[in-house]
Coordinates of C-alpha atoms and ligand atoms in Angstrom, one line a residue:
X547 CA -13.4 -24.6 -11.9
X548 CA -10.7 -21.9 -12.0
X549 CA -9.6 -20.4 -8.5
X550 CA -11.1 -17.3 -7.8
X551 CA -9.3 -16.3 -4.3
X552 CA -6.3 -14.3 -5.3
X553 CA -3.5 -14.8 -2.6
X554 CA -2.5 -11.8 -0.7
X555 CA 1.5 -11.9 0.3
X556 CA 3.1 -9.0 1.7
X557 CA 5.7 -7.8 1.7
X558 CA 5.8 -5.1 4.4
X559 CA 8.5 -6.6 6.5
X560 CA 11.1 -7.4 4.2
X561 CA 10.9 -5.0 0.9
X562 CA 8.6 -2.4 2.8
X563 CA 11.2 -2.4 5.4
X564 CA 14.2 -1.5 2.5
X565 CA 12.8 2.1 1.8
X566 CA 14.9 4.7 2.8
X567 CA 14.8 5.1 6.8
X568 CA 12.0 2.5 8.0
X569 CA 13.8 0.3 9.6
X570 CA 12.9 -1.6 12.1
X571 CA 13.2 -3.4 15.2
X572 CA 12.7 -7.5 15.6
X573 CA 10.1 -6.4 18.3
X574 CA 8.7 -3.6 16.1
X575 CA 8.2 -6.6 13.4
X576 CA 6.4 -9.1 15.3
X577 CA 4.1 -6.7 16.4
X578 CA 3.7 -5.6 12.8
X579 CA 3.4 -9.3 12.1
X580 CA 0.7 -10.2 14.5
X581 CA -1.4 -7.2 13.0
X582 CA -0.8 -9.3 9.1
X583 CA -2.4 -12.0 10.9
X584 CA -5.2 -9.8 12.1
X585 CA -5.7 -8.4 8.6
X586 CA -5.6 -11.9 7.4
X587 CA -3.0 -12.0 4.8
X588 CA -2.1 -15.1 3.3
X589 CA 1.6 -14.7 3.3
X590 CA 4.2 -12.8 5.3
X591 CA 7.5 -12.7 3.9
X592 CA 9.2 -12.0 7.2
X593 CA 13.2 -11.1 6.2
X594 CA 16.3 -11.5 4.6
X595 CA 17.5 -13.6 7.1
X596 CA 20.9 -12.9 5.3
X597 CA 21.4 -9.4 5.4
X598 CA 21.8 -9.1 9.7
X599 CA 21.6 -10.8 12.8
X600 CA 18.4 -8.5 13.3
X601 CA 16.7 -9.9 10.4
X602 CA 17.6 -13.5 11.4
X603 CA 15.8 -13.1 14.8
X604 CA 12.9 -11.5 13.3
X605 CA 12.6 -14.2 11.1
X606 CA 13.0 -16.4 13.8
X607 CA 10.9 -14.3 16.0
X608 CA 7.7 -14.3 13.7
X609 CA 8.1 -17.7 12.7
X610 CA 7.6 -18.7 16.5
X611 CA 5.1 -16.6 17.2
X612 CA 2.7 -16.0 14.9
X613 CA -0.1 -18.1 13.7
X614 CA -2.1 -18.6 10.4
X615 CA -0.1 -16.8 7.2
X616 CA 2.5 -18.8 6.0
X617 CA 5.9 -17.2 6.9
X618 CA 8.4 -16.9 4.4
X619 CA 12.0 -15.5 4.4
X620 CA 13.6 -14.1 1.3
X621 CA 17.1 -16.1 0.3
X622 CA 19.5 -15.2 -2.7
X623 CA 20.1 -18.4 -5.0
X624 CA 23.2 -19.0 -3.1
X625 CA 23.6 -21.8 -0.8
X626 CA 24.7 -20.3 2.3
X627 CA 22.3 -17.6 2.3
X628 CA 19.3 -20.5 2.1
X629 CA 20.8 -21.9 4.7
X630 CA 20.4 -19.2 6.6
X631 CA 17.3 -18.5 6.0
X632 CA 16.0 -22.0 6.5
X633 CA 17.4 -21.9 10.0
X634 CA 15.9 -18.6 10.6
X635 CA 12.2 -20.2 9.5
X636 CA 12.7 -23.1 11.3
X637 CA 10.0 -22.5 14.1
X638 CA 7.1 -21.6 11.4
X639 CA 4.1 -24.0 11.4
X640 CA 3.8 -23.1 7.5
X641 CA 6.9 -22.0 5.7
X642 CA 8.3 -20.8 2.2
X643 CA 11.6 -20.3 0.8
X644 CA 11.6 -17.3 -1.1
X645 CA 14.4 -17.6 -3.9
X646 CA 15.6 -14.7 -6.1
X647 CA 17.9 -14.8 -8.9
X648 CA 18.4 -11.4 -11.9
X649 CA 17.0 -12.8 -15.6
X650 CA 17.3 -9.8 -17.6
X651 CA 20.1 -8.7 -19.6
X652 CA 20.7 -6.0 -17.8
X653 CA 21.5 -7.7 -15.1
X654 CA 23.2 -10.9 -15.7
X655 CA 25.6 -8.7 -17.7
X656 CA 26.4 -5.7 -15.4
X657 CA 25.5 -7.4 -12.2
X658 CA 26.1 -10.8 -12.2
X659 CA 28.6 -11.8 -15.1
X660 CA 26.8 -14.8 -15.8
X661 CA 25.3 -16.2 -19.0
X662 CA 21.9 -17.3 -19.2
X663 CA 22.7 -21.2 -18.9
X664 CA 24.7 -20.5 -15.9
X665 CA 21.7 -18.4 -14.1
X666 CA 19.7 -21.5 -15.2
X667 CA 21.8 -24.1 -14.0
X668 CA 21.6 -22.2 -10.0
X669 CA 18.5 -21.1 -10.6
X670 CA 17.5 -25.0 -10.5
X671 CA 20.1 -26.1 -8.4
X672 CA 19.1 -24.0 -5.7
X673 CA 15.3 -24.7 -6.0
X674 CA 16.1 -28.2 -5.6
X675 CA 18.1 -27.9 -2.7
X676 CA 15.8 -25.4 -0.9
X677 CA 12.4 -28.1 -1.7
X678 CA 14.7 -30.9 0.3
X679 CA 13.9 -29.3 3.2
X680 CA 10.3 -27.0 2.7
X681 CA 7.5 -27.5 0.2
X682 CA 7.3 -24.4 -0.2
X683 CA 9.7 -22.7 -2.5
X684 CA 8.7 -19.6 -4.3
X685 CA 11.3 -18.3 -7.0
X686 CA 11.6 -15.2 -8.1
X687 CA 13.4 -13.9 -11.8
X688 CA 14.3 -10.9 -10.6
X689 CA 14.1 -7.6 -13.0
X690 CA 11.4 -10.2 -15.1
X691 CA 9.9 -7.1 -16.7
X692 CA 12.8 -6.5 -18.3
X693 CA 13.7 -10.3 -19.2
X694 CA 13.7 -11.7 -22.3
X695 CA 10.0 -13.4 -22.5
X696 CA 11.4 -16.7 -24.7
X697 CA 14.3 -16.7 -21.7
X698 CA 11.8 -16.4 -18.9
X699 CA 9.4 -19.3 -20.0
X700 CA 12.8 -21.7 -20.4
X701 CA 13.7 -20.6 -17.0
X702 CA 10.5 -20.7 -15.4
X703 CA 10.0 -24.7 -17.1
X704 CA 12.9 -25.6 -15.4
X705 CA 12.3 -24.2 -12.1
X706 CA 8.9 -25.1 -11.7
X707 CA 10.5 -28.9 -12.8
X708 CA 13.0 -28.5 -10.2
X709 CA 10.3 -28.3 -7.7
X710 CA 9.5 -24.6 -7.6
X711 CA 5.6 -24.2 -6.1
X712 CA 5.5 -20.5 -6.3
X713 CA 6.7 -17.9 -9.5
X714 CA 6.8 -14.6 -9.2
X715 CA 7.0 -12.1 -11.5
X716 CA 8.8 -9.1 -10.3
X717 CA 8.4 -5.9 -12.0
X718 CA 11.5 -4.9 -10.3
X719 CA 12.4 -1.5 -11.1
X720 CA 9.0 -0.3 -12.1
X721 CA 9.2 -0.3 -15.5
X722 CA 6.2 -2.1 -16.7
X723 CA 3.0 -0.7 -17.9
X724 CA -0.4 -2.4 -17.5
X725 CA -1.2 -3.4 -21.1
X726 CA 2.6 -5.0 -21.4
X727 CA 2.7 -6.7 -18.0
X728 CA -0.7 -7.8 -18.6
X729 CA 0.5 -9.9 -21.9
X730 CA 3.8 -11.1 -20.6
X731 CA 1.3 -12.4 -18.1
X732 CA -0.6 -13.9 -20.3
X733 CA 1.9 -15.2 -22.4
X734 CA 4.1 -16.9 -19.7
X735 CA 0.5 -18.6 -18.3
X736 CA 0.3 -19.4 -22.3
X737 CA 3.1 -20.9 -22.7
X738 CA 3.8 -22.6 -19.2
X739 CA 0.7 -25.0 -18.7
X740 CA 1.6 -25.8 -15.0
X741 CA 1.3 -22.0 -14.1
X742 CA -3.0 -22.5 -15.4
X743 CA -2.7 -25.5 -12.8
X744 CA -0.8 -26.1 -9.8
X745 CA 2.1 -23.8 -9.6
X746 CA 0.8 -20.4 -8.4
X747 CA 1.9 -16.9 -10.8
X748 CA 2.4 -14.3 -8.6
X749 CA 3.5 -10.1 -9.2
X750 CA 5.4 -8.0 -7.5
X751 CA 5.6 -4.2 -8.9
X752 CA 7.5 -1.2 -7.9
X753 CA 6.1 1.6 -7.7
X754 CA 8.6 3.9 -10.0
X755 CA 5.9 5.2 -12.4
X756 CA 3.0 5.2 -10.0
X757 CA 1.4 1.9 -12.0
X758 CA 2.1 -0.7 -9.7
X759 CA -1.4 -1.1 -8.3
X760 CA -2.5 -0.8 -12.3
X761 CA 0.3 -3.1 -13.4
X762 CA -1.1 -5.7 -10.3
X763 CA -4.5 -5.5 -11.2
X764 CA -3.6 -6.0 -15.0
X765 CA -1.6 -8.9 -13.8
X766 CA -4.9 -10.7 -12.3
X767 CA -7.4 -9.8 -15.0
X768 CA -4.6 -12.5 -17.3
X769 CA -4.8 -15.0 -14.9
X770 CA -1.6 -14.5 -12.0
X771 CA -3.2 -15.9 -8.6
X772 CA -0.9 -14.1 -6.1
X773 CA 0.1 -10.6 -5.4
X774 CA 2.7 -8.9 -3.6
X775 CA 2.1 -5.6 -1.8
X776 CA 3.0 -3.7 1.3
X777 CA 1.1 -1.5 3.5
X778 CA 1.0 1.9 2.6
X779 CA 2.7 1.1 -0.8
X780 CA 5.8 1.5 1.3
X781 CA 9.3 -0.1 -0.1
X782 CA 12.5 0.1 -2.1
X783 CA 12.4 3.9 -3.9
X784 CA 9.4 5.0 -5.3
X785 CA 7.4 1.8 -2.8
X786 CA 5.4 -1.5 -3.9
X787 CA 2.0 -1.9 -4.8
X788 CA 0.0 -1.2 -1.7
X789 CA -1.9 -3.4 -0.3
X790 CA -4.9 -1.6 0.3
X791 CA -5.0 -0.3 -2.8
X792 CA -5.2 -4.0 -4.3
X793 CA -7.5 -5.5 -2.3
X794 CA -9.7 -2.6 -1.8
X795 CA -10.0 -2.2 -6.0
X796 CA -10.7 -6.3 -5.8
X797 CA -13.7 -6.0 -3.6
X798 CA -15.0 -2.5 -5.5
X799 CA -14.9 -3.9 -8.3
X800 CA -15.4 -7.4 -8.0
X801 CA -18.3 -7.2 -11.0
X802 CA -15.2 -6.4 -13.2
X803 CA -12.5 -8.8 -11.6
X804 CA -14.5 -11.8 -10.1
X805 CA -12.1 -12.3 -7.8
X806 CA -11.5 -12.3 -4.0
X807 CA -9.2 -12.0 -1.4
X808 CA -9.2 -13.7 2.1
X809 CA -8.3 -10.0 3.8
X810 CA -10.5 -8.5 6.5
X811 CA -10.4 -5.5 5.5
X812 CA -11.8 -3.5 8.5
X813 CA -8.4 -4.3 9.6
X814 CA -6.8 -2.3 7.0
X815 CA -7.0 1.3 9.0
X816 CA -5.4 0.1 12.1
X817 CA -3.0 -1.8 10.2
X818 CA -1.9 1.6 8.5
X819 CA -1.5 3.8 11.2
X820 CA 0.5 1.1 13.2
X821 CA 3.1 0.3 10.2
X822 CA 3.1 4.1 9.8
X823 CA 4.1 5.0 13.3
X824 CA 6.4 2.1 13.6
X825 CA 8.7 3.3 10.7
X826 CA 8.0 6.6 10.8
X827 CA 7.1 6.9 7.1
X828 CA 3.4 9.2 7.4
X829 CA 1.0 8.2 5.0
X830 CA -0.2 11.2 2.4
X831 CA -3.0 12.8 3.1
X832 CA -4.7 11.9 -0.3
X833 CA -3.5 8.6 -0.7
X834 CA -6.3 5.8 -1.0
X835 CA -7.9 4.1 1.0
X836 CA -5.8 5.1 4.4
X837 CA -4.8 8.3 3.4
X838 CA -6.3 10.8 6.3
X839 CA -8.5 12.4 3.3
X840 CA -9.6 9.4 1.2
X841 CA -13.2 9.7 3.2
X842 CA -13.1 13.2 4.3
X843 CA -15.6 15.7 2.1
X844 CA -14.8 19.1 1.9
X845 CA -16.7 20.7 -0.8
X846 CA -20.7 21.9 0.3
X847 CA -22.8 20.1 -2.7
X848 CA -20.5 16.8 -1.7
X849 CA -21.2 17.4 2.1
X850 CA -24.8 17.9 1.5
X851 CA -25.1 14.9 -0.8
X852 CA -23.2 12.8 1.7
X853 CA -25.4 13.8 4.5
X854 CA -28.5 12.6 2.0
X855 CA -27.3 9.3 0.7
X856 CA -23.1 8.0 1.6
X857 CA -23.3 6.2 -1.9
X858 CA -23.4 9.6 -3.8
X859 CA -19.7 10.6 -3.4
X860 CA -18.3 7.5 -1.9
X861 CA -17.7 4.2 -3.4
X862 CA -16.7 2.3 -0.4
X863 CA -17.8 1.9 3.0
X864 CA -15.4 3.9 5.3
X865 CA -16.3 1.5 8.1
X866 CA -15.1 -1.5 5.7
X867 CA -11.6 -0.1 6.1
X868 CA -11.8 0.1 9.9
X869 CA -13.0 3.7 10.0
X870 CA -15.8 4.9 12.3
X871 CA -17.5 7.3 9.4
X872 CA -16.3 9.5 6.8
X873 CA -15.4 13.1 7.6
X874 CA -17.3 16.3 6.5
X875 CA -14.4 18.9 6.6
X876 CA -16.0 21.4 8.2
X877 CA -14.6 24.8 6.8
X878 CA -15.4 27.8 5.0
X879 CA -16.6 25.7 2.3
X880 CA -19.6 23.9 4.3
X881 CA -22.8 24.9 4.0
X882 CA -25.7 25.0 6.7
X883 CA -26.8 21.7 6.4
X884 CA -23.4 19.9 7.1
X885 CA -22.6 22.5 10.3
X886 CA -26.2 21.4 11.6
X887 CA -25.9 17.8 11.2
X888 CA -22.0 18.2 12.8
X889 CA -23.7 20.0 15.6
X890 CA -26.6 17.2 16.1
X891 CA -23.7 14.7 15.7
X892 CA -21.9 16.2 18.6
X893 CA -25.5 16.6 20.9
X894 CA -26.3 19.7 20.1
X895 CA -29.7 20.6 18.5
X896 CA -30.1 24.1 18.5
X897 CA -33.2 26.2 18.9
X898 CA -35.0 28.1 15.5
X899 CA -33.3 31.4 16.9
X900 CA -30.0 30.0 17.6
X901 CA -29.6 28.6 14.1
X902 CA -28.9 31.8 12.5
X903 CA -26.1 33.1 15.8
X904 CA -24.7 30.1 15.5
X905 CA -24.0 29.9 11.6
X906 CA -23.2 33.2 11.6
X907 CA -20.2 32.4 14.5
X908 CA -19.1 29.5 12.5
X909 CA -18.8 31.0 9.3
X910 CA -17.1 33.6 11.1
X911 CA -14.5 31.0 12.5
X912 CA -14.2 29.4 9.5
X913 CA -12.7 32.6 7.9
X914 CA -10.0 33.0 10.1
X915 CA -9.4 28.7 10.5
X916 CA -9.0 26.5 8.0
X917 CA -10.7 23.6 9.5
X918 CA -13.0 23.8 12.0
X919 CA -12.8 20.9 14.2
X920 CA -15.0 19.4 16.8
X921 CA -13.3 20.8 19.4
X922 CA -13.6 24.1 17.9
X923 CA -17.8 23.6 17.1
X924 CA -18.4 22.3 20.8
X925 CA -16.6 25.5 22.4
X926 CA -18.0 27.7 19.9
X927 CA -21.5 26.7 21.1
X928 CA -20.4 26.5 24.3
X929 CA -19.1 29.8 24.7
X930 CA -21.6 31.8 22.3
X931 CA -25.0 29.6 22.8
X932 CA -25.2 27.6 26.0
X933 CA -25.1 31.0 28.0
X934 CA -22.8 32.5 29.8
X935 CA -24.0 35.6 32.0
X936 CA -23.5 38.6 29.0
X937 CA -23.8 41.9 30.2
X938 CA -21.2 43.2 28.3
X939 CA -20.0 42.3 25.3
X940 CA -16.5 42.9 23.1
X941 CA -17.4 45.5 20.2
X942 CA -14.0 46.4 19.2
X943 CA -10.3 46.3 20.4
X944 CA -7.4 47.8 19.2
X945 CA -3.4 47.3 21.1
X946 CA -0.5 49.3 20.8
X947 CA 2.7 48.0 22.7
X948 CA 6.4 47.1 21.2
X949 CA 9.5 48.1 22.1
X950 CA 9.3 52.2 22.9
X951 CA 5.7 51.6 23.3
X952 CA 3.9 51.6 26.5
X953 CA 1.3 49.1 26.3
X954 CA -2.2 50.5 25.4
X955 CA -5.4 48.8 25.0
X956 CA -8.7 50.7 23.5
X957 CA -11.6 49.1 23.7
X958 CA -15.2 49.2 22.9
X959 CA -17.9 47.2 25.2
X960 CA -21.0 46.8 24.3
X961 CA -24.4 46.6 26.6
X962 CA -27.5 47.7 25.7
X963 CA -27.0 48.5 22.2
X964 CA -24.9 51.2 23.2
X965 CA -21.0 51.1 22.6
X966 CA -18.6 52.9 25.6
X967 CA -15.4 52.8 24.4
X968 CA -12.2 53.9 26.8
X969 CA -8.3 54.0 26.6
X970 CA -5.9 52.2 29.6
X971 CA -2.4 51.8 29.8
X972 CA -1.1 48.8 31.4
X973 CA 2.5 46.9 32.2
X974 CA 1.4 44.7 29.0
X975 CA -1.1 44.3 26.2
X976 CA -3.2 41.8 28.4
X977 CA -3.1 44.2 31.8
X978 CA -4.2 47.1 29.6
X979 CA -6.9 45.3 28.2
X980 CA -7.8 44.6 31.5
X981 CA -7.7 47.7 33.5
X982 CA -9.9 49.1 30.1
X983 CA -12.8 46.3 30.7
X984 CA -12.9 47.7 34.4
X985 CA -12.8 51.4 33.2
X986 CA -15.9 50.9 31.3
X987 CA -17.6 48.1 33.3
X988 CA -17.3 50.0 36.2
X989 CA -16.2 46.5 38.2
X990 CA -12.9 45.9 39.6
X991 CA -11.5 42.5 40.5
X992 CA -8.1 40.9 41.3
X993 CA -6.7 38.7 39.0
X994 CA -5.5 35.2 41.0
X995 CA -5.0 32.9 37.8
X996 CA -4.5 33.2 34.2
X997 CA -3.8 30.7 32.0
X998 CA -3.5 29.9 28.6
X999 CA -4.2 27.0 26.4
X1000 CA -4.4 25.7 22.8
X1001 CA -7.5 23.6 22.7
X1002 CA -7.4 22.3 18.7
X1003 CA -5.0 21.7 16.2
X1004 CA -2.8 23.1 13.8
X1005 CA -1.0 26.8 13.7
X1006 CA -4.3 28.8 13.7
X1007 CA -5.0 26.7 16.6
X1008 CA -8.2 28.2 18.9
X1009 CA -6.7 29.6 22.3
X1010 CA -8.6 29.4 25.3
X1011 CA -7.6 32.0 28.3
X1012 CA -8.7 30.9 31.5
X1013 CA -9.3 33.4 34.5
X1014 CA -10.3 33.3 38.1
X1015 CA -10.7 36.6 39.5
X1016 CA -12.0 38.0 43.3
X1017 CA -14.1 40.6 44.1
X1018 CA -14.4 41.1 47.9
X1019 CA -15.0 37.4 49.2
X1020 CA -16.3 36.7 45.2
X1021 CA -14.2 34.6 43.3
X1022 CA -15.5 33.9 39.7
X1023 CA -13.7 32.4 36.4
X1024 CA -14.0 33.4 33.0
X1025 CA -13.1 31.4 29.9
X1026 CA -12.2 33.3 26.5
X1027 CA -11.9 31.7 23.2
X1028 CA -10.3 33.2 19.7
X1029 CA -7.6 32.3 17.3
X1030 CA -5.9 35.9 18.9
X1031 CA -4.7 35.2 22.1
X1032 CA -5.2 38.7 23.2
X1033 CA -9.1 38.6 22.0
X1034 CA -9.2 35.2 24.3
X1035 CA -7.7 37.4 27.1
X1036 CA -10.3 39.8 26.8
X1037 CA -12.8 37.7 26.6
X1038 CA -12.1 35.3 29.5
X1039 CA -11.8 38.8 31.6
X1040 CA -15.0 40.4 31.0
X1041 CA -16.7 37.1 30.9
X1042 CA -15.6 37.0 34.7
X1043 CA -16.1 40.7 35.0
X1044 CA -20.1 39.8 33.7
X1045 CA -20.4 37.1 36.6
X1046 CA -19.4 39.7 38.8
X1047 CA -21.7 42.5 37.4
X1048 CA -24.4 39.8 37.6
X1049 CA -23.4 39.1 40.9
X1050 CA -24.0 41.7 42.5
X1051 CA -27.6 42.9 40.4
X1052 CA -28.9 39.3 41.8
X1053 CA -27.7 39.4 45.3
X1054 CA -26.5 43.2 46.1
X1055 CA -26.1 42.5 49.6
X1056 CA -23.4 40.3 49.5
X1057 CA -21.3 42.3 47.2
X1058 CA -19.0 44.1 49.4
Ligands
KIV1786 O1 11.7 -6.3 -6.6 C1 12.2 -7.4 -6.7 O2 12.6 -7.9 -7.7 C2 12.3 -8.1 -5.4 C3 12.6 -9.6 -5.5 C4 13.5 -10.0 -4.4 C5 11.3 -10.4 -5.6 O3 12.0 -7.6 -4.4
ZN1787 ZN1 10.8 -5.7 -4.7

């Protein structure tokens, strides 16, 4: 029977940790690490135990301390970087030696200098040395993409005779495309009958052209048993195929490939955000998978189709990736039905009558924010709907300060159905706002406290003023919201000027 489990090894650690600025800390690794073990990967190539001291005790560190992948450590086919990185791996349970050594032209002319019998003869010599001491040995022919194919399956004969276990095929520079890495695959599988049996054909791809998940994928549907990935795609340039990418397509699709992987994948989200935080690399918002939009629905006939059945615009589970639900954006462009079901998600099930305020708020919000969040929906309802004493209400404002200017403030206040309108000067925009609202009101009160706050996210952030204000022995607060800070202002004010009106109609003896 032909294996069906496809071997996840990442890479995150050692070629995720080469892109540009994301390095990181041995400490920073194993905890990294330990989260690969969580996920369930199969593989975690640890280092370059030659490059630094800090990779060494990484390596070492890992190997010591974390259970279940195998722990491998990547060596150049030179004998005292293996040596090295056999020391570094010598505290793994389960261990591979991860040898890499150029094949194509390009390289052995340019970089190396060598011919192709003399890349041969290390190629083997090294294998056999590393396999004296691990049974593990994985070799890589780096820049394979580019190799000459008769070359590679010479190579790759010997290697695999010298005692190689693993081959990888390493797309290095990004260069392949799915059709062509898909043959080659097929070919060197074709032509090498131990790579259809024991020995296990693996892929790594760069990311150069944005077809390394593709050029993986191709890779497995002709026969290779392992891939290579990082989270977040994350690696040398343009990144390497990601991991969630890979598996996630496996399991989607798994009437096309017939495959599986080992992963749990609920651990996919957490493992994201924590590789993303620890290098400092943020994920796209549209990637796949963990990107913070891949489950978020923004458009009204999506939200409303969601809302009916998930399976209508999403193809996988958001709580297979370790999220707690998908997302309705909740913006200009949702519809009644989404802010509802929002609003019964968060406790709130308005009354027939409040419906129509309370849409009518929102979409009003919405126009001035370009995503309304939770926050923003509970102090909406809050604010507008729970109650708050409302004698008065803001009609109209307008404020002219600057430079010159001294601050003025008209406003019109509402009660009744009749707007009173009224002009104040004050020793700011906010103090003539405020000395209007008492103008009009008729109610005077002594400001104690006034504070200001953002309570959501992002530059059109809601503002919430908060004010306490006394009246004789009274002392009442007001809370405003708006994405104006001098509409909050007014807002909080007469909303404590409306306690005090109220006040003193309910109990007019004890107003003073
Ligand atoms: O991209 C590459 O060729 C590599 C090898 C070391 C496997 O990372
Ligand atoms: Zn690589």
């Amino acid at each position: 029977m032909t294996e069906k489990r496809i071997i996840i090894f990442d890479t995150t650690l050692r070629d995720g940790e080469q892109c540009p600025g994301a390095s990181l800390t041995p400490k920073e690794k194993l905890e990294i690490a330990r989260q690969l073990a969580r996920l369930k990967v199969d593989v975690i190539e640890a280092g370059f135990p030659v490059s630094s001291q800090g990779e060494v005790e990484a390596v070492r560190l890992i190997s010591k301390e974390v259970k279940g992948p195998v722990i491998a450590g990547l060596s150049r086919a030179i004998r005292k970087d293996l040596e090295v990185c056999l020391k570094a791996l010598e505290g793994a349970r389960k261990k591979r030696v991860h040898l890499f050594l150029a094949t194509s032209r390009i390289h052995m002319e340019f970089k190396l200098k060598k011919s192709e019998q003399e890349v041969m003869d290390i190629a083997v010599k090294e294998v056999r040395q590393a396999r004296k001491f691990v049974d593990d040995v994985e070799f890589s022919p780096e820049d394979a993409s580019r190799s000459n194919p008769e070359f590679l399956v010479k190579l790759i004969r010997e290697v695999i005779r010298a005692g190689a276990t693993t081959i990888n095929i390493p797309d290095t520079v990004g260069y392949a495309i799915p059709d062509k890495f898909g043959e080659l695959i097929h070919y060197l599988i074709r032509e090498i009958p131990d790579l259809a049996q024991g020995v296990v054909l693996s892929v790594h791809c760069h990311n150069d052209l944005g077809l390394a998940t593709a050029n993986s994928l191709a890779a497995v549907l002709n026969g290779a048993r392992q891939v290579e990935c990082t989270i977040n795609g994350i690696g040398e340039r343009a990144g390497n195929t990601s991991l969630e990418e890979v598996v996630m397509a496996l399991k989607t699709r798994e009437d096309f490939y017939g495959v599986t992987t080992g992963i749990d994948t609920t651990q996919i989200h957490p493992a994201s955000r924590l590789v993303s935080h620890l290098t400092g690399m943020v994920v796209q918002p549209n990637k796949a998978i963990v990107g913070a939009n891949a489950f978020a629905h923004e458009a009204g006939i999506h939200q409303d189709g969601v809302i009916k059945k998930a399976i209508t615009y999403e193809i996988m589970d958001p709580k297979s990736v370790g999220l707690s639900g998908s997302t309705l954006v909740i913006g200009k462009h949702s519809g009644r039905h989404a802010f509802l079901e929002r609003l019964k998600q968060l406790g709130y099930e308005l009354k027939e009558d409040q419906v129509e305020r309370a849409f009518e708020l929102f979409k009003e919000l919405a126009d001035k924010k370009k995503d309304v969040f939770d926050e923003d929906l509970t102090a909406l309802i809050e604010q507008e709907i729970v109650g708050e004493p409302c004698l008065w209400e803001l009609d109209h404002f307008t404020i002219t300060s600057g430079d010159a200017a001294t601050p003025k403030a008209t406003l019109g206040l509402s009660k009744d159905g009749k707007v009173l309108e009224a002009t104040m000067t004050g020793d700011g925009p906010v103090d003539a706002c405020f000395k209007t609202i008492e103008k009009i009101t008729g109610v005077k009160g002594a400001l104690l406290d006034y504070s200001t706050r953002s309570v959501t996210r992002g530059k059109d952030a809601l503002g919430e003023v908060s004010v306490r204000v006394s009246s004789g022995k009274r002392l009442v607060s007001g809370r405003g919201l708006s994405t104006d800070v001098i509409e909050a202002s007014i807002k909080a004010y007469l909303s404590a000027i409306n306690r005090l009106a109220v006040l003193a109609e309910r109990i007019p003896g004890d107003h003073p």
